[in-house]
Each structure stands twice: as structure tokens, then as C-alpha cells.
XYZ file of N, CA and C in Angstrom:
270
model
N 55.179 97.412 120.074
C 54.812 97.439 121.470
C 53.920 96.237 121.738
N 54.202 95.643 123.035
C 53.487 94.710 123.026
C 52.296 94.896 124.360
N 51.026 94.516 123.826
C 50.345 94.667 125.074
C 49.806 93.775 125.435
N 49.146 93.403 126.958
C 48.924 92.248 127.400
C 47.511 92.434 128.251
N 46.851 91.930 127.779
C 45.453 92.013 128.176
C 44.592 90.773 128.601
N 43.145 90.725 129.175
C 42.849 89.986 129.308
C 41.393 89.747 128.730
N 41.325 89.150 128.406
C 39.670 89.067 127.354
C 38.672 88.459 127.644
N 37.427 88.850 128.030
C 36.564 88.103 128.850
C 35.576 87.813 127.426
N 35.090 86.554 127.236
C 34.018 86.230 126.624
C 32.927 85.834 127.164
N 32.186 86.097 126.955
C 30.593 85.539 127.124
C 29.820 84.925 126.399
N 29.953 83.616 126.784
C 29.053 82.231 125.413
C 28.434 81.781 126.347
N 27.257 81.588 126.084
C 26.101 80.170 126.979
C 26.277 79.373 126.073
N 26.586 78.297 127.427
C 27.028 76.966 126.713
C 26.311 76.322 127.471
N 25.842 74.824 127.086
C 25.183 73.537 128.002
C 26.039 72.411 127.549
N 26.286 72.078 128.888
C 26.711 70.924 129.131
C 25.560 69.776 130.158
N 25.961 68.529 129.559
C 25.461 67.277 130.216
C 26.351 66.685 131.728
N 26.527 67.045 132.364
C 26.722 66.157 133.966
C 25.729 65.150 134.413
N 25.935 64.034 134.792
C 25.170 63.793 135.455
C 25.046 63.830 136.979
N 23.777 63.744 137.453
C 23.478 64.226 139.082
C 24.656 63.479 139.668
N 24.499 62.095 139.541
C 25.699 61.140 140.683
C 26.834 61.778 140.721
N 27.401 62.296 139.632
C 28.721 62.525 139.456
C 28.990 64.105 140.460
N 27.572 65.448 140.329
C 27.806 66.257 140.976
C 27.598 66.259 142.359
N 26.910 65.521 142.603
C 26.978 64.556 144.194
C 27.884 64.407 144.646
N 28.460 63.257 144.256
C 29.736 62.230 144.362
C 30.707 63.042 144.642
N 31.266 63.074 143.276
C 32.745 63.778 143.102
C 33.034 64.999 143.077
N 32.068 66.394 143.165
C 31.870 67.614 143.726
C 31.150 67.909 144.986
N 30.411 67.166 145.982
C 29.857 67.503 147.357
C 28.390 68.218 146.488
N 28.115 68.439 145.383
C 26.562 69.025 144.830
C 27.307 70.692 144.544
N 28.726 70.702 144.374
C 28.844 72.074 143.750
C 29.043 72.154 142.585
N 27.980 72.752 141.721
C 27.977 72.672 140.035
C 28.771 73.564 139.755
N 29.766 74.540 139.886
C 30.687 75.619 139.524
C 32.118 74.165 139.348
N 32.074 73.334 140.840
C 33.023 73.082 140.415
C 32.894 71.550 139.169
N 31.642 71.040 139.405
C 31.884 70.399 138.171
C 32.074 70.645 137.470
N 31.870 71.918 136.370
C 31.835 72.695 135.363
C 33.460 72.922 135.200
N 34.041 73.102 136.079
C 35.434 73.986 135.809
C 36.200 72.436 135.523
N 35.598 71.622 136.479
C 36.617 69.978 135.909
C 36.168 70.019 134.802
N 35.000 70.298 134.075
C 34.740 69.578 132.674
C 35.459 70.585 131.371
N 35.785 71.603 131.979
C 36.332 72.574 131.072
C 38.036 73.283 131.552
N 38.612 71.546 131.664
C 40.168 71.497 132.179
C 40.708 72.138 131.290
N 41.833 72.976 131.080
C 42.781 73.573 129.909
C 44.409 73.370 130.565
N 44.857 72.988 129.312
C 46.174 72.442 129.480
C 46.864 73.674 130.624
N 48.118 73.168 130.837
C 49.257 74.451 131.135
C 49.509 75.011 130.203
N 49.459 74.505 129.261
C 50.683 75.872 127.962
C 49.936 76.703 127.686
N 48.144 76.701 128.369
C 47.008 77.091 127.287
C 47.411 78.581 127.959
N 47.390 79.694 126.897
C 46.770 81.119 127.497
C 45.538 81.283 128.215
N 44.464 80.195 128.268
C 43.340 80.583 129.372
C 44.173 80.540 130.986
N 43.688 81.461 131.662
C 44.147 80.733 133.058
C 42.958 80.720 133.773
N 41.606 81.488 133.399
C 40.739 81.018 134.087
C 39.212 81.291 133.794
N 38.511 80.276 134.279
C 37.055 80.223 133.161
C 36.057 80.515 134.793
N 35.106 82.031 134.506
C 34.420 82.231 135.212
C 33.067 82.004 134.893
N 32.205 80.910 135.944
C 30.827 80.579 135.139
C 29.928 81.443 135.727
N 28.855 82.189 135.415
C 27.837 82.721 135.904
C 26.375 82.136 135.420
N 25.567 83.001 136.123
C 24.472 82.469 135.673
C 23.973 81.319 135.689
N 24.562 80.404 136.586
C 24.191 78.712 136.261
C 22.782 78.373 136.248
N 22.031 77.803 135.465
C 20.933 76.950 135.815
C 20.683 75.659 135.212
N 20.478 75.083 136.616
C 20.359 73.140 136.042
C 18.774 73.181 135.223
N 19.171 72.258 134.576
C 17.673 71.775 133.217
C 17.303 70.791 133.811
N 16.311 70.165 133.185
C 15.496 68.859 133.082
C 16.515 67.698 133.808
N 16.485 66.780 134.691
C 16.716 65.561 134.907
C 16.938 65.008 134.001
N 17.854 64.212 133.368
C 17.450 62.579 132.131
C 16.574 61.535 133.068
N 16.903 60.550 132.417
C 16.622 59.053 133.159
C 17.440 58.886 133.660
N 18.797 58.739 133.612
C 19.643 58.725 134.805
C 19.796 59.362 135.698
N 19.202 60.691 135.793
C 19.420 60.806 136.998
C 17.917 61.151 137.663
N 17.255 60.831 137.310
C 15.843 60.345 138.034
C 15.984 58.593 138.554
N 16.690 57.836 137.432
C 16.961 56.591 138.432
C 18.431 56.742 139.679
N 18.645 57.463 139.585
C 19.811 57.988 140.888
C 19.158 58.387 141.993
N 18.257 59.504 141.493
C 17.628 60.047 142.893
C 16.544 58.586 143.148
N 16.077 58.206 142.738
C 15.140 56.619 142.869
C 15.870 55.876 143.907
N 16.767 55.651 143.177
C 17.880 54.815 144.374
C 18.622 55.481 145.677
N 18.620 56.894 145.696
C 19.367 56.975 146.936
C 18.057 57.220 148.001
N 16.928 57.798 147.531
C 15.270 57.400 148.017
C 14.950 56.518 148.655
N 15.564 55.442 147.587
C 15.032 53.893 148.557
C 16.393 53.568 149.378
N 17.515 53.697 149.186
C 18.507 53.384 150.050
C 18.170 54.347 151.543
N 17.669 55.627 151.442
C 17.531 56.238 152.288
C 16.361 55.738 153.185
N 15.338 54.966 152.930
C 13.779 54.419 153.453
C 14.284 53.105 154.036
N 15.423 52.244 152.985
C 15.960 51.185 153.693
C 16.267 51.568 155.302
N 17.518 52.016 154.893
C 18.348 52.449 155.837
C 17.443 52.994 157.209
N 16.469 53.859 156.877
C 15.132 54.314 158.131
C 14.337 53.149 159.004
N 14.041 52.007 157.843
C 13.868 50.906 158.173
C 14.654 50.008 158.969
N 15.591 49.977 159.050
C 16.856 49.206 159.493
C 16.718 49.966 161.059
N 17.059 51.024 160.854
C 17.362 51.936 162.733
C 15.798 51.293 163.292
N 15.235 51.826 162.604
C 14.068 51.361 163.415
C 13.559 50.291 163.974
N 14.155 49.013 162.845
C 14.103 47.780 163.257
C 15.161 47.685 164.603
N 16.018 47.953 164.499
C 17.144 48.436 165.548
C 16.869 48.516 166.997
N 16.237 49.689 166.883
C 15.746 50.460 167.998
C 14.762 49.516 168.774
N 13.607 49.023 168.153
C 12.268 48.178 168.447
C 13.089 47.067 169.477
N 14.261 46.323 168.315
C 14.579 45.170 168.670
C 15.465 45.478 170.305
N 16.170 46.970 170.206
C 16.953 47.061 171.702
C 15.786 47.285 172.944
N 14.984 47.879 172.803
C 13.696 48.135 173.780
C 13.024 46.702 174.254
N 13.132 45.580 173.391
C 12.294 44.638 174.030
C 13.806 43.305 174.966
């Protein structure tokens, strides 16, 4: 007899992302970075990996120099309208 079931495991695992990338190429949703980083073929018997529990760790240096830079791109950019604005008023 054959039976067909489905088997849930439960492992805490850590993985490394970096911030830009869950920014960028997920909109800041860490479920779905996670599920890109843990792709499984077609032939695989997984069909689907449910994450719970998420919690982000410590920053590296990269992504403390990420948030650095979109900081100052963001103060630029404040700078700029404003210069903007000043310059249409006179």
C-alpha cells in the first residue's frame, strides 16, 4: 500500500542576505527573499517551504554602508528640492 503524506520539518536555519538585495529585489519582504534563496528544482518532492518565526540579526558592514548611502542620497536629494524651490520663488 502506498501512502502519501506530507512532512513538515522544523530546523532554524540562518541565512546571510544582504539589506540592498531585500530592498531592491524583494520591495523589503524577507519571506520572499528567503523562499528565492531556498529555490528547489521541479523534480524535487519539496513543493513548499513555510518560514516562520523570522527575525533579522545584526547589520554587517555592508549593509550599514547601504543604509549610509541611501541616508545621504536621501539629504542630497532634500537639498536639491529645496535648492529648487528657493531658486523658483525669487
Amino acid at each position: 500500500m502506498k501512502v502519501t503524506f506530507t512532512r513538515v520539518l522544523y530546523v532554524e536555519d540562518e541565512v546571510d542576505i544582504p539589506l540592498q538585495a531585500i530592498e531592491e529585489d524583494y520591495d523589503g519582504d524577507i519571506e520572499e527573499a528567503l523562499k528565492a534563496k531556498y529555490i528547489v528544482s521541479d523534480n524535487c518532492k519539496i513543493k513548499d517551504i513555510i518560514f516562520e518565526d523570522i527575525e533579522t540579526g545584526k547589520l554587517d558592514e555592508e549593509d550599514k554602508a547601504y543604509l549610509k548611502r541611501i541616508d545621504e542620497e536621501a539629504k542630497e536629494d532634500e537639498k536639491m528640492l529645496k535648492s529648487e524651490y528657493y531658486r523658483g520663488l525669487m
